[in-house]
Tab-separated table of C-alpha atoms in Angstrom:
chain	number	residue	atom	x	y	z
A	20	UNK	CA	-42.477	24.061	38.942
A	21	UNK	CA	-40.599	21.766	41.324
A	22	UNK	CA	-40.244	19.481	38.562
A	23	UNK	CA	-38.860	21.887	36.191
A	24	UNK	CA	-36.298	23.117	38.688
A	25	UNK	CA	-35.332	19.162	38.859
A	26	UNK	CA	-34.662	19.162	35.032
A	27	UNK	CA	-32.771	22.372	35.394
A	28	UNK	CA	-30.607	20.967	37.840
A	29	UNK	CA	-29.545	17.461	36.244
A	30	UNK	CA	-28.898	19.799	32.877
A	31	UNK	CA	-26.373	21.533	35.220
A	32	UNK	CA	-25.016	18.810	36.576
A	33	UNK	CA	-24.787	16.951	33.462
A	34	UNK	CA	-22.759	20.367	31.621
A	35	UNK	CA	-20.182	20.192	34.666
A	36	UNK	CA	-19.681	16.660	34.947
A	37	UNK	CA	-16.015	16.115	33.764
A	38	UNK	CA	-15.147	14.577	30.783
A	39	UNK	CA	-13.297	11.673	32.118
A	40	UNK	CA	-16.583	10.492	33.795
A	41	UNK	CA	-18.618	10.339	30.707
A	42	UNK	CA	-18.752	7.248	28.671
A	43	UNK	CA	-16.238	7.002	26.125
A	44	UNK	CA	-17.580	7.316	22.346
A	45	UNK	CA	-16.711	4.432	20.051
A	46	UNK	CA	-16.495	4.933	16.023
A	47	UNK	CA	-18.447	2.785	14.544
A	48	UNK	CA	-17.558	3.822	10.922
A	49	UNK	CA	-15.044	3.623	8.955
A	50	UNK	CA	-14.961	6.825	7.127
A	51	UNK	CA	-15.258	9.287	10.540
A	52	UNK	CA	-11.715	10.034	10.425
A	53	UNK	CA	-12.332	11.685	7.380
A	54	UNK	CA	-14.450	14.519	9.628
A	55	UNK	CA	-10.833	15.640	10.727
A	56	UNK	CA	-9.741	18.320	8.388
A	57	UNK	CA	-6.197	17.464	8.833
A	58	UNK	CA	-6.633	13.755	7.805
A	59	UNK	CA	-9.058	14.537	5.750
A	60	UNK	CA	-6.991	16.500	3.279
A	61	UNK	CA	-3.865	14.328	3.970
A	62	UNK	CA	-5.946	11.156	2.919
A	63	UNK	CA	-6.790	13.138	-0.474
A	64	UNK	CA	-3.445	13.909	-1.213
A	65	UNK	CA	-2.054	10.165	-0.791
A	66	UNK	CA	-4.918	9.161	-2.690
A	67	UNK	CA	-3.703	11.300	-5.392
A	68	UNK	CA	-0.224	10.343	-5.040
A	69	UNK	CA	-1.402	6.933	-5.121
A	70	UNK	CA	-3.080	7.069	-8.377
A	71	UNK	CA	0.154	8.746	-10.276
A	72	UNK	CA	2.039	5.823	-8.959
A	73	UNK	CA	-0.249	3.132	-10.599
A	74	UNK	CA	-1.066	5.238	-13.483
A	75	UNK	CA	2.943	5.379	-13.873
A	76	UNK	CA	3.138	1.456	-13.553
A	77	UNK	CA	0.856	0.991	-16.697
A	78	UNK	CA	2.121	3.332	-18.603
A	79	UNK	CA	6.246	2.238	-18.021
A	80	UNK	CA	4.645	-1.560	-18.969
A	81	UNK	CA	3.126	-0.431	-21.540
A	82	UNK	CA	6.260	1.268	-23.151
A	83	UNK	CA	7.708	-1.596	-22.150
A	84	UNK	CA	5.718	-4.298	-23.806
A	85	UNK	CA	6.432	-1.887	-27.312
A	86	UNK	CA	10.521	-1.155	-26.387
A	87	UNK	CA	11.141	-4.637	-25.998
A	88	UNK	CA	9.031	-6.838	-28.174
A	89	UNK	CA	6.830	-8.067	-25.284
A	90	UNK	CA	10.117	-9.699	-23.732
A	91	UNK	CA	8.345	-11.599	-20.393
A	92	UNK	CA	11.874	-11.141	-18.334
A	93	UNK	CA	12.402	-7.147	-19.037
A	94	UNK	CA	8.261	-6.351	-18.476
A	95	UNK	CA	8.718	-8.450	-14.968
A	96	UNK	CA	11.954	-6.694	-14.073
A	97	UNK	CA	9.725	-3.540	-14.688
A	98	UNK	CA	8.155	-4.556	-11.064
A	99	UNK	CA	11.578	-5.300	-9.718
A	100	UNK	CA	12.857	-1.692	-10.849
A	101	UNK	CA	9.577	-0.602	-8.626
A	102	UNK	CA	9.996	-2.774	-5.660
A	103	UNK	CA	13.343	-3.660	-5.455
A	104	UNK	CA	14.538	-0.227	-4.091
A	105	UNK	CA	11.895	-0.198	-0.947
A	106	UNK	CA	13.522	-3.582	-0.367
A	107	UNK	CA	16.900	-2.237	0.355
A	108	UNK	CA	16.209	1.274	1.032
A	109	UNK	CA	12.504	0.718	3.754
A	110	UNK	CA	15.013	0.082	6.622
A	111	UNK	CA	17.198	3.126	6.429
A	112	UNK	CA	14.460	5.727	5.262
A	113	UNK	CA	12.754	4.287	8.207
A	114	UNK	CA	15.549	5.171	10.967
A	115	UNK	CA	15.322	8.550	8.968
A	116	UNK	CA	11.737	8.593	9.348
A	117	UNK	CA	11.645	7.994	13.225
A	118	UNK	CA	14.930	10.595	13.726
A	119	UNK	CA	13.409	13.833	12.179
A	120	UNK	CA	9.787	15.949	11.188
A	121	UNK	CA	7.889	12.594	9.360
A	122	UNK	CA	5.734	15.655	7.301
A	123	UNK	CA	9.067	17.386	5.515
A	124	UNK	CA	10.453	13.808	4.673
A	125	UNK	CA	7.699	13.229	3.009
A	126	UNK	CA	7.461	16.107	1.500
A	127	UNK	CA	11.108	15.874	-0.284
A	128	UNK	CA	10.022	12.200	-1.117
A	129	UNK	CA	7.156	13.637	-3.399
A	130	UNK	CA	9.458	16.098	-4.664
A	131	UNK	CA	12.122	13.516	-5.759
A	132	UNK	CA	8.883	11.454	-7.539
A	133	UNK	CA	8.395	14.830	-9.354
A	134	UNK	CA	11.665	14.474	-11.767
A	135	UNK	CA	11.417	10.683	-12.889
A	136	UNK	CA	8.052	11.049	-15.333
A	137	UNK	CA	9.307	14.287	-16.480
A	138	UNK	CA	12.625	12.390	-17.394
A	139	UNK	CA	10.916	9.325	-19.588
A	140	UNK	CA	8.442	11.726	-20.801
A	141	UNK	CA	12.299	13.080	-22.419
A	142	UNK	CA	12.713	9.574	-23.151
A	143	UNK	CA	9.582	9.106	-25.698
A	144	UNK	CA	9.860	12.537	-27.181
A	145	UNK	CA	13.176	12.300	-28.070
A	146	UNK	CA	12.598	8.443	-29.793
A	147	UNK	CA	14.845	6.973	-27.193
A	148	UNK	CA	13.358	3.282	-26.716
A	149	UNK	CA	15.928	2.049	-24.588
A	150	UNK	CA	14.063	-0.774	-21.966
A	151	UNK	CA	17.253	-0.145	-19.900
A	152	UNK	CA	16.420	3.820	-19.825
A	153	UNK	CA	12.972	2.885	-18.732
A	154	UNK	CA	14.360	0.601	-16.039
A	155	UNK	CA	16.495	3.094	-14.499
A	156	UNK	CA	14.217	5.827	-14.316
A	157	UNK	CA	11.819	3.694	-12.968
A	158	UNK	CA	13.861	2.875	-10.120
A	159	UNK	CA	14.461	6.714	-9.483
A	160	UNK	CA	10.895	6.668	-9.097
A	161	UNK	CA	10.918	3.819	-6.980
A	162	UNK	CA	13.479	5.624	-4.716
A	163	UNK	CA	11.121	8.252	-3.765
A	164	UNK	CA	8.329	5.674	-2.937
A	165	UNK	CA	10.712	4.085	-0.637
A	166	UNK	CA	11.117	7.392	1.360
A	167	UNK	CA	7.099	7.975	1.012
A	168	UNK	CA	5.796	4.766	2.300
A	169	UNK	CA	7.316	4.572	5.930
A	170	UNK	CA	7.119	8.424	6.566
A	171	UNK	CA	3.572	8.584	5.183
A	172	UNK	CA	2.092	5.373	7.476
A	173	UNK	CA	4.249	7.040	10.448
A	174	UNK	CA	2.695	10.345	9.941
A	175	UNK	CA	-0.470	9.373	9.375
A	176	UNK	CA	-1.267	8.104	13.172
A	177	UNK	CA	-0.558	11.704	14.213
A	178	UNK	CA	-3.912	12.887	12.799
A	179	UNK	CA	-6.343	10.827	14.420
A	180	UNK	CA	-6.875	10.167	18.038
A	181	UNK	CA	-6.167	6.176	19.191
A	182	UNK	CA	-9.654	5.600	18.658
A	183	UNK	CA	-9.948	5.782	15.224
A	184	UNK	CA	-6.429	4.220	14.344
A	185	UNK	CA	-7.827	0.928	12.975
A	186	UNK	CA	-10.464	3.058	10.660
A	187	UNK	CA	-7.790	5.784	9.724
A	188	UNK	CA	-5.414	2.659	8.732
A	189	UNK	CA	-8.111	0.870	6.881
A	190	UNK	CA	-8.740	4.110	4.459
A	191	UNK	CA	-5.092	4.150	3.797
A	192	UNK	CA	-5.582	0.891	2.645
A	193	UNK	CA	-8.501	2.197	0.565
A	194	UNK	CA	-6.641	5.042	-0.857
A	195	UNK	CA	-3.698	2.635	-1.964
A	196	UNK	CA	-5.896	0.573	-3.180
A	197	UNK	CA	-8.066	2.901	-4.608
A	198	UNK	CA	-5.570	4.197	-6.829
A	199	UNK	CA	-5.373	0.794	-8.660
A	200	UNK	CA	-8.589	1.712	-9.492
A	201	UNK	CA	-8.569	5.144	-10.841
A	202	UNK	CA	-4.710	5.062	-12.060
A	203	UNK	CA	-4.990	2.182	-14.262
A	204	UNK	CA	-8.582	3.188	-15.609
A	205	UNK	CA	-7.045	6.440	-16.054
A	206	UNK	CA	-4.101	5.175	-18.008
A	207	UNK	CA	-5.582	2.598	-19.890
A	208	UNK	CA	-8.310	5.050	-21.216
A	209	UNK	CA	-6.083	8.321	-21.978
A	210	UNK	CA	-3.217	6.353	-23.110
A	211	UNK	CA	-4.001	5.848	-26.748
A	212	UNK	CA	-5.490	9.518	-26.307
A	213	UNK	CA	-3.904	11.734	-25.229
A	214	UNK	CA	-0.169	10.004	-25.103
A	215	UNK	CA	2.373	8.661	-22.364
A	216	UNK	CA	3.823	12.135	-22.634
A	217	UNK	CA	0.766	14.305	-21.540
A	218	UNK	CA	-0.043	11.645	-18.830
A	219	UNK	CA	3.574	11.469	-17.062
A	220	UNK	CA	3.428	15.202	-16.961
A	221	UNK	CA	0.492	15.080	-15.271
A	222	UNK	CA	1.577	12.247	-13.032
A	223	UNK	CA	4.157	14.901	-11.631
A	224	UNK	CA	1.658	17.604	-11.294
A	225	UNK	CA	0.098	15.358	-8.785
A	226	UNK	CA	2.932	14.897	-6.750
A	227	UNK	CA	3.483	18.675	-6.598
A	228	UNK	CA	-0.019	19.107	-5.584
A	229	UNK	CA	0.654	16.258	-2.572
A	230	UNK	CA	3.255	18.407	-1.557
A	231	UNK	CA	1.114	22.082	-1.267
A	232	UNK	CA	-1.584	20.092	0.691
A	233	UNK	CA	1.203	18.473	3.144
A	234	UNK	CA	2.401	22.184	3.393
A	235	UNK	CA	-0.894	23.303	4.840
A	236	UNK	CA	-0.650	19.732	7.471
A	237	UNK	CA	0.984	20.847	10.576
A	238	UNK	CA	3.678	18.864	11.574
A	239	UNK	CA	3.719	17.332	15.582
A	240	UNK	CA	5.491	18.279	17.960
A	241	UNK	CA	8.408	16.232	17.742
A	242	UNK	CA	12.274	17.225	18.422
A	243	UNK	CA	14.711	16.315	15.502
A	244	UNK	CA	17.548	13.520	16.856
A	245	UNK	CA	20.593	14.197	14.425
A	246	UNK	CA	21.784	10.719	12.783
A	247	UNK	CA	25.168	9.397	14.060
A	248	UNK	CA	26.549	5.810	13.647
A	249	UNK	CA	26.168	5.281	17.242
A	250	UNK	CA	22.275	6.211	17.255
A	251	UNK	CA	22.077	4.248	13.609
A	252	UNK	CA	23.578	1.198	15.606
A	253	UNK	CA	21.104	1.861	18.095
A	254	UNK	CA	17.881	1.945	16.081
A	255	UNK	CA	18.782	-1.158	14.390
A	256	UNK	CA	19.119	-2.927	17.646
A	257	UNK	CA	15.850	-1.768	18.843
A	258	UNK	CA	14.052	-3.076	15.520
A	259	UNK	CA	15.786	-6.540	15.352
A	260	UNK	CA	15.098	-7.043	19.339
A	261	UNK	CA	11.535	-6.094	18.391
A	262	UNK	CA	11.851	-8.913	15.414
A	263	UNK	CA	13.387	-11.029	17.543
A	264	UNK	CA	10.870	-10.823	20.861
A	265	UNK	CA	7.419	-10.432	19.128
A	266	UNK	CA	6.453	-13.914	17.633
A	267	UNK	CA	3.381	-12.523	16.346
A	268	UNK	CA	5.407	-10.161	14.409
A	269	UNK	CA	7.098	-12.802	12.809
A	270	UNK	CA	4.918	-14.518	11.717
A	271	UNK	CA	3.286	-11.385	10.235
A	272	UNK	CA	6.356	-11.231	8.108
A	273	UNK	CA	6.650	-15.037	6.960
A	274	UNK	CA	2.867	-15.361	6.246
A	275	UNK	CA	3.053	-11.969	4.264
A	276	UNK	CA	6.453	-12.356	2.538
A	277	UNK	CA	5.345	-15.517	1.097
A	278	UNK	CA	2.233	-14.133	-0.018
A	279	UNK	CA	3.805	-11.461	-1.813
A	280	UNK	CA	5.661	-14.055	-3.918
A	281	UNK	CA	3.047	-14.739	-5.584
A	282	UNK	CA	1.240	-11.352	-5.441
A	283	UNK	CA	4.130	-10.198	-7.940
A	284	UNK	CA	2.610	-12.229	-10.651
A	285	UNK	CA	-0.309	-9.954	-10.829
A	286	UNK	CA	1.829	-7.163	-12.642
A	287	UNK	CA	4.488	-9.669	-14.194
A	288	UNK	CA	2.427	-12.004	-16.143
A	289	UNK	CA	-1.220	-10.571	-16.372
A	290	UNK	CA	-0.015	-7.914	-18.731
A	291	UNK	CA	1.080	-10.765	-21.060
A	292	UNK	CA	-2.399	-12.384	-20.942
A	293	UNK	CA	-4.113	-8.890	-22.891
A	294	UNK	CA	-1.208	-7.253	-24.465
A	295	UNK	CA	-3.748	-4.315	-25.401
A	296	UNK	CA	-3.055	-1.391	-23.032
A	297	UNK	CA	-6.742	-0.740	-22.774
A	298	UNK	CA	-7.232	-4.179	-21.698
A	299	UNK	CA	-4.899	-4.416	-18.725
A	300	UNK	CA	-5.780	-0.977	-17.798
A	301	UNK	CA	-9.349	-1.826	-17.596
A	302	UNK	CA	-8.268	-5.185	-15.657
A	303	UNK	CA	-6.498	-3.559	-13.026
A	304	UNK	CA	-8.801	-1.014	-12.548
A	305	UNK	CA	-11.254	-3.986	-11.461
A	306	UNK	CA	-8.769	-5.564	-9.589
A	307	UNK	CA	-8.821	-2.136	-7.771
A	308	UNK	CA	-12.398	-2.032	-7.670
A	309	UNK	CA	-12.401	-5.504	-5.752
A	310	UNK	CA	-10.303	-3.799	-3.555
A	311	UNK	CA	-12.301	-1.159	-3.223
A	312	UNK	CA	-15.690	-2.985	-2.187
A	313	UNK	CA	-13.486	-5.550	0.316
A	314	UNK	CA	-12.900	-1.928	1.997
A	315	UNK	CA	-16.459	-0.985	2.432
A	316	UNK	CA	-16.984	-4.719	3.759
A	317	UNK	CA	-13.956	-4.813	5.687
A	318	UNK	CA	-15.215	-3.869	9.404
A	319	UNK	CA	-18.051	-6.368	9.030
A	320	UNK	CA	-16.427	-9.089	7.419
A	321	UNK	CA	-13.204	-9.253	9.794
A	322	UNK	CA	-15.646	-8.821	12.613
A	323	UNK	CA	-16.904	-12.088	11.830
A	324	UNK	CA	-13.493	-14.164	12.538
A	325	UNK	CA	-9.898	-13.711	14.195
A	326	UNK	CA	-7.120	-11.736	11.759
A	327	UNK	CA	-5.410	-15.008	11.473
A	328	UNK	CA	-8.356	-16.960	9.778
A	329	UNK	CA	-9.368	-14.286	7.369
A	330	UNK	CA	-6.080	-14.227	6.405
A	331	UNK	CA	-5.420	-17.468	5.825
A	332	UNK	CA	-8.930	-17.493	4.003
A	333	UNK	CA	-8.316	-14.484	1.542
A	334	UNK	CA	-4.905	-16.292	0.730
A	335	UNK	CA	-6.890	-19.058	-0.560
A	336	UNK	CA	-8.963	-16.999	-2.197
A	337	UNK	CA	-6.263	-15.731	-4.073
A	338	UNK	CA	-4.796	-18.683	-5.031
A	339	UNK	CA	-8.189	-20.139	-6.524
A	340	UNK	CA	-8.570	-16.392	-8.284
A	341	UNK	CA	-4.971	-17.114	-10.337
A	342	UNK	CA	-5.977	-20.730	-11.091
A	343	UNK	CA	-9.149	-19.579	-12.225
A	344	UNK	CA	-7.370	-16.834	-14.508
A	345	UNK	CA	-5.259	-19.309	-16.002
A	346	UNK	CA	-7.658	-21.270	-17.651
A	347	UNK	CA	-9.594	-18.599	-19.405
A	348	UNK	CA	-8.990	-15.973	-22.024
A	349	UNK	CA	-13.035	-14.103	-21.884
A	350	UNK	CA	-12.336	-10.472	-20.930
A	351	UNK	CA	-15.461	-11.145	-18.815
A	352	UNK	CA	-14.724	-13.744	-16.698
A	353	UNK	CA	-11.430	-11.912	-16.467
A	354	UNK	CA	-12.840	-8.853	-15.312
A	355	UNK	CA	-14.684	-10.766	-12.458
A	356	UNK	CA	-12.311	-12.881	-11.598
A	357	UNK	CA	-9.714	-9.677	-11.002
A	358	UNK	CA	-12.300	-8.213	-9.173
A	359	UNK	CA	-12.431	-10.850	-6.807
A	360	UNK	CA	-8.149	-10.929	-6.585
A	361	UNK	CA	-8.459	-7.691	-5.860
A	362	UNK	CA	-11.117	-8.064	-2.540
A	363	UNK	CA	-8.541	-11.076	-1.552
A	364	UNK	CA	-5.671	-8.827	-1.960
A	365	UNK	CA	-7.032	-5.938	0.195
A	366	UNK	CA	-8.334	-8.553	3.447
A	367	UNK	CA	-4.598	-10.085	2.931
A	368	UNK	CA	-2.653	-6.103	2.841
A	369	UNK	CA	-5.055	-4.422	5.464
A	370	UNK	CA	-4.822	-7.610	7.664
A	371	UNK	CA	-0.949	-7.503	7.768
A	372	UNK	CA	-0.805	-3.791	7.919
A	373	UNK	CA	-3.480	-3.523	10.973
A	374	UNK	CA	-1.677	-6.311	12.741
A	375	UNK	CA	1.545	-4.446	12.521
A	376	UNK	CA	0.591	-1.034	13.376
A	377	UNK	CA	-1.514	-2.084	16.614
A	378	UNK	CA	1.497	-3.686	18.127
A	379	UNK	CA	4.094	-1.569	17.277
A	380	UNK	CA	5.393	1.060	20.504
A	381	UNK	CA	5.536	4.481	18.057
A	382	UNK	CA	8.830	5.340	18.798
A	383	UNK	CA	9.438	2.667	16.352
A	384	UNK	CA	6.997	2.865	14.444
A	385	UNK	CA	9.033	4.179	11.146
A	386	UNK	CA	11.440	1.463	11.418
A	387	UNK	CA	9.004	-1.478	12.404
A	388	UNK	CA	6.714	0.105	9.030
A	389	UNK	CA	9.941	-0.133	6.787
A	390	UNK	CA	11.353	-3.803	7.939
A	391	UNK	CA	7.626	-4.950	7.196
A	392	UNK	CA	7.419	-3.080	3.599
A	393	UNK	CA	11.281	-4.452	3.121
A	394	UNK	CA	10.346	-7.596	3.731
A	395	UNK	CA	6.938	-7.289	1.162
A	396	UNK	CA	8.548	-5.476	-1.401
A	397	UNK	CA	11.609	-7.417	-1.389
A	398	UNK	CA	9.289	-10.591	-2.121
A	399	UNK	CA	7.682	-8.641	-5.183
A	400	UNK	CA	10.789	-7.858	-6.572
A	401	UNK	CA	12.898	-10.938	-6.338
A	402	UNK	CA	10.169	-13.144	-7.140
A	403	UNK	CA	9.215	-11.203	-10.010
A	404	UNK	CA	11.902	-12.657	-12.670
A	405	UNK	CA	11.477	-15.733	-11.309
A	406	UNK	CA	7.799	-15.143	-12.849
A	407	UNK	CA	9.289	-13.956	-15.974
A	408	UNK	CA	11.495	-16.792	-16.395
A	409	UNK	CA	9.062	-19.397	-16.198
A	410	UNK	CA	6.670	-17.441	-18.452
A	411	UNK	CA	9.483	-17.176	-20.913
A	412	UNK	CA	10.285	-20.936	-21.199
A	413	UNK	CA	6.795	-22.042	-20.545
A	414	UNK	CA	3.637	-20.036	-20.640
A	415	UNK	CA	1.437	-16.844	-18.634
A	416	UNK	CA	-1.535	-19.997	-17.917
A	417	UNK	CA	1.173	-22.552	-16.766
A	418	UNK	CA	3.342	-19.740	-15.000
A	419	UNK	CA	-0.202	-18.718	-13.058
A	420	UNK	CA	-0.853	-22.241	-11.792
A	421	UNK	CA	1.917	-22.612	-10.191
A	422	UNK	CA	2.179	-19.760	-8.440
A	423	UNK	CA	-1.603	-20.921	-7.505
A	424	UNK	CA	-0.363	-24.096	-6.076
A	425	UNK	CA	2.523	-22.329	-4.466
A	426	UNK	CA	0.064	-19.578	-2.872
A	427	UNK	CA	-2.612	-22.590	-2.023
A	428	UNK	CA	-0.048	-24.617	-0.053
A	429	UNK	CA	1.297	-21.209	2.040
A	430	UNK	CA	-2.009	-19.929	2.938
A	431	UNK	CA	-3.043	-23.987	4.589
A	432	UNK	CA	0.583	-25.011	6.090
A	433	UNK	CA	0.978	-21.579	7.814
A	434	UNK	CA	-2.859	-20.926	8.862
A	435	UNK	CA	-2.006	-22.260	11.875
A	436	UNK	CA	0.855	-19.461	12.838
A	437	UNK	CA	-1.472	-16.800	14.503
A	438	UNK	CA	-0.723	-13.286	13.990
A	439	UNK	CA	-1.986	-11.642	17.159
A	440	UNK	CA	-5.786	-11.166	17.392
């Protein structure tokens, strides 16, 4: 009896002991955000979003391969009509972002991506094949991911407790990545189906679903801060001081920039390799795939060196991937090979993107978000005709061993610049 009264007593003590004084539960996987109903539908809904984007990007090269005779310079200025506009605009949507509610920003930004399919959808039923039509609504479409991208990485740290940051960050890598596997597959497949038509449409229905489910998302509390010139002045200062300070966060940006020179030539010159819509949709959906299975491995993998050295090893994985590609023409070795670009291209994205969002304070988060994807994107799209060019006057093979070499020598010279561990 006097033991029973013993238990009875530690059980008691044990229910009232305060919360502070009990030991602090660590995640140890990567998908227990997802038990938070909040994330959980916010993650499906950028998923979504994620896959209309890339299904959109196969289907615009696709048209554009047809429109323009398979011209190499206007199918890589495709990717600089859907990077070039988070380039210039990442900075500014970002002050935005950090200045009023992150959830109704993003919610217009899915709203704007609603009217660009629906607009070259016009384009194919009315026989207009103009490349520079394409190119321009493109862009419109490119404008709206520009307002998505820093609102939607902002917002997304106010649905999961500190904790699980690093895990909630690593499944938005997943989803973006995820969507190159399901978008392309999607388009590749239903293209010769069902019709660009039927699939834009649908890409815009997705968007409008995005925004019911970010409807039912509560937004934080967080007061609005109306935009003036003086507090625009202001913001800017803060970001470039933060620039300016954080070495780390330099080098984040050098290392990355340059590896998204090279990253561009994925969508500028693979498409000329298989012309066949099927084929390149099928390709990217591996490369997704890769991406996918680097983000099941990704806790165990990076756990096994410092952020620096994986990156600098999945760099130089990605330049042997794009030699390797250039030598071959077998849709299976292809199909392995982008699989394997793809795992290299997730370590190198979530790498940079975990770095960043650890060290930045949130107040500027937004901004510090945009200058990074500015400083990405705006590598992707300027590098992109560059790609183009070369493939024009020489060839897709000699275009992707170059960039190899280029990749190769950036991923050894800088290994050495850390990136905060």
């Amino acid at each position: 009896m006097r033991h029973l009264k013993t238990i009875l007593v530690k059980s008691l003590i044990r229910l009232h002991t305060p919360m502070t004084e009990k030991k602090e539960h660590y995640s140890t996987s990567v998908w227990e955000p997802l038990a938070i109903f909040d994330f959980r539908i916010f993650w499906a809904g950028m998923s979504l979003s994620t896959i209309a984007f890339w299904m959109q990007n196969i289907i615009v090269t696709s048209l554009m391969i047809k429109w323009s005779n398979s011209d190499p310079l206007m199918i890589s200025l495709v990717q600089t009509s859907l990077f070039l506009p988070v380039m210039f605009l990442s900075i500014p949507f970002g002050i935005i972002t950090d200045s009023i509610d992150r959830r109704k920003f993003l919610i217009f930004s899915q709203c704007w991506m609603l009217l660009p399919p629906f607009l070259i959808s016009g384009l194919i039923v009315t026989g207009t094949e103009s490349p520079i039509a394409l190119l321009i609504t493109t862009t419109l479409l490119a404008t709206g991911n520009a307002m998505k991208l820093p609102s939607q990485s902002a917002f997304l740290t106010s649905l999961v407790p500190k904790s699980l940051l690093s895990f909630a960050i690593n499944l938005n890598s997943m989803a973006v990545n995820g969507g190159r596997v399901i978008g392309p597959a999607i388009a590749g497949v239903l293209l010769p189906i069902a019709g660009a038509p039927v699939l834009l449409i649908g890409n815009s229905l997705i968007y409008l679903l995005y925004v019911l489910i970010l409807l039912k998302i509560p937004s934080p509390r967080k007061l609005s801060t109306p935009i003036s010139m003086t507090l625009t002045r202001q913001y800017l200062y803060e970001i470039a001081a933060y620039v300016t300070k954080t070495k780390t966060f330099r080098n984040t940006l050098l290392r990355g920039g340059l590896y998204f020179c090279t990253w561009s030539t994925i969508l500028a010159v693979i498409p000329l390799i298989t012309k066949n819509p099927n084929d390149f949709g099928i390709l990217y959906g591996l490369f997704g795939l890769g991406a996918v299975i680097g983000a099941s491995l990704y806790s165990y993998l990076s756990a096994l060196s410092s952020r620096s050295t994986s990156l600098t090893a999945a760099i130089i994985m990605h330049s042997f991937c794009l030699a390797l590609i250039s030598f071959t023409t077998n849709f299976l070795i292809l199909s392995i090979l982008m699989s394997f670009l793809g795992l290299a291209s997730f370590f190198v994205m979530t790498t940079l993107h975990i770095t960043a969002q650890l060290q930045f304070p949130d107040k500027i988060r937004g901004r510090g978000l945009a200058f990074m994807t500015t400083t990405f994107m705006g590598a992707t799209a300027l590098c992109s005709p560059f790609w183009g060019y070369l493939t024009f006057n020489f060839s897709a093979p000699v275009t992707l061993q170059i960039a190899s070499i280029f990749s190769l020598l950036c991923g050894l010279l800088l290994s050495k610049k850390t990136i905060g561990d």
